[in-house]
Every structure is written in C-alpha cells, then in structure tokens.
C-alpha cells in the first residue's frame, strides 16, 4: 500500500492507495511543529476507526511547506521503516520535467497536479486549484508544466478584508443570493464570490488566447465544487487530482528509478 501525503499551506491530507483505489482520506491542519509521534497518534487512531489493515510499503510526499517535511520523514522512517519519495527533490523523477525560468522552484503541488491531469486527460490543460492560493497550472501538449498564475485564495481574500478593515467581520464563503448585497456580510461574499468567478473566466480566456488554442480546464481543491455548481467554469471537476498525481509520480519512479 502506498501512503500519499499532500501538505498544503492550510491542510495536510493523507490517503492510502491499495493499487486500485484510495481506501481513506484523512485531513489535518498544516502545522510545522507537529512531531512524527503526533502524526502517528492521529493517523493510527483514524486507521483503526476505519478498520483498515495497514501494510504501508511506500510513502510519497508533496509539501508546499518545506519545514513540515522533516517531521514527515521521521514519521515515515520511525513507523514504517521507509524512506519517502519527496516531490521536488532531485531523487524524485518527474514524468515530464517543467519548462520554466532557470532557478524557479515550482510548487510541488503544481507539479503533482500536472502529472495527475496529464495522465487522465493528455496535454493542453489548465488546472485551477482552489487552495490557500488559487493557482492556474498550464500543462503543455507533451505533459510538461510550462507556467501559470498565482492569485490569492478565496478564504485568504475574505480574511484579508477582515484583517485590514475594522468594520468587516470574519466571513465564510458561500454563494450569495443576489449580486447586490444589502448587508455587510452579503456584500463581502458577493465581492469575493463573483470576483473569483470573473477571475477564473478571465485568466482562462487569456491563457487560451496567449497560447492560441482551446484547452481543457480542470477544477480541483476544496472550494472548486462551490464555484462549479453555479457557473460553467471547468470542463472537469476532480477533487482527488493531487492524490492521483502522487500515485502517477510514484509509479513513474518505480518504473524508472
Ligand atoms: N469543502 C470545503 N468547504 C469550505 N472550505 C474549504 C473546503 N475545503 C477546503 N476549504 C478551505 O479552503 C482553503 C484551502 O484549503 P485547502 O484546499 O486544504 O488548501 P491547501 O491545499 O493550500 O492547504 C482553506 O481555507 C480551507 O479551510
Ligand atoms: C503557490 C503555492 C503557494 C500554492 O500552495 P497551496 O495553495 O497549495 O498551499 C505553492 O504552489 C508554492 O509555494 N509555489 C511556489 C512558487 C511557484 O509555484 O512558482
Ligand atoms: K493551490
């Protein structure tokens, strides 16, 4: 069994892949102070709850937060006797290396999304990932990541309003009833919700125009579904894209490593 770990700036997700399907998906907040022992206490409790017979033979990690990798390495070594594959490290091969400016360190989540999306859909894709940041990853015809866009995440934008303006409360995102809000919360939700609908449409249209071709748009990340249910923003909605990408990169390393 393969343990896939996707550590974003807000949440860390563990999944167990048995070669056919994901047996479970466990989510915790990302916190660099969490020790290997703390990970294992949490992990083993939930595994027991789901009644899964554990036989972890491989671990692969993607982390946008470099500091957490140390404790995840210790977790992997101490409890499974395994050396994890860490996306972005030189020893982790990628099916299609990125083509970006020299010296650029592409977020591993974006490399993983690229690998997962290309495996499912082939080339010429835009992956829109609604995480802490909202990222657009452009996948070329041959499966290489060739750049993209980084915008503030939906919750980050709402939080920024609250932090910077004394009269604006903490607000959770939801689809507003109307475009014109008649109270503060409704105004904030509308500004961010429709602002993001516009942002996604405009960025995708401009990517296609710059590349002079139509491209398939894949939406992923926790909040993608909220936007997809309202507007026709994506050709596909795939919440397991990052986890799938981790299995693709793991397989590639097994075959070529
Ligand atoms: N299903 C969901 N509904 C509402 N908010 C969500 C959902 N999933 C994630 N979020 C929120 O979206 C933001 C991004 O989360 P996530 O996709 O886990 O980010 P990251 O991968 O950067 O850690 C966070 O603020 C998180 O709380
Ligand atoms: C853009 C990101 C912060 C997104 O992270 P996330 O929202 O998944 O936490 C991450 O991919 C990152 O740190 N990237 C490094 C810079 C780059 O990709 O060009
Ligand atoms: K992201």
Tab-separated table of N, CA and C and ligand atoms in Angstrom, residues 64 109-110 113 128-135 137, ligand 3:
chain	number	residue	atom	x	y	z
A	64	UNK	N	4.077	21.989	0.129
A	64	UNK	CA	4.348	23.392	-0.219
A	64	UNK	C	4.973	24.121	0.977
A	109	UNK	N	2.993	20.916	-5.392
A	109	UNK	CA	1.569	20.634	-5.637
A	109	UNK	C	1.209	20.874	-7.097
A	110	UNK	N	1.873	21.844	-7.707
A	110	UNK	CA	1.566	22.172	-9.104
A	110	UNK	C	2.163	21.114	-10.040
A	113	UNK	N	-0.218	18.127	-9.599
A	113	UNK	CA	-1.468	18.344	-10.334
A	113	UNK	C	-1.257	18.128	-11.827
A	128	UNK	N	-6.984	24.477	-12.363
A	128	UNK	CA	-7.270	25.566	-11.423
A	128	UNK	C	-7.453	24.937	-10.045
A	129	UNK	N	-6.540	25.269	-9.107
A	129	UNK	CA	-6.554	24.645	-7.777
A	129	UNK	C	-6.895	25.690	-6.713
A	130	UNK	N	-8.059	25.492	-6.077
A	130	UNK	CA	-8.533	26.435	-5.047
A	130	UNK	C	-7.990	26.047	-3.674
A	131	UNK	N	-6.749	26.356	-3.400
A	131	UNK	CA	-6.147	26.073	-2.098
A	131	UNK	C	-5.969	27.356	-1.320
A	132	UNK	N	-4.924	27.427	-0.518
A	132	UNK	CA	-4.599	28.652	0.198
A	132	UNK	C	-4.418	29.771	-0.824
A	133	UNK	N	-3.701	29.440	-1.890
A	133	UNK	CA	-3.638	30.294	-3.067
A	133	UNK	C	-4.515	29.659	-4.143
A	134	UNK	N	-5.005	30.454	-5.059
A	134	UNK	CA	-5.684	29.897	-6.230
A	134	UNK	C	-4.651	29.878	-7.346
A	135	UNK	N	-4.305	28.661	-7.776
A	135	UNK	CA	-3.250	28.551	-8.783
A	135	UNK	C	-3.810	28.041	-10.099
A	137	UNK	N	-2.321	26.120	-13.353
A	137	UNK	CA	-1.149	25.410	-13.865
A	137	UNK	C	-1.394	25.088	-15.332
B	3	LIG	K1	-3.162	25.876	-4.776
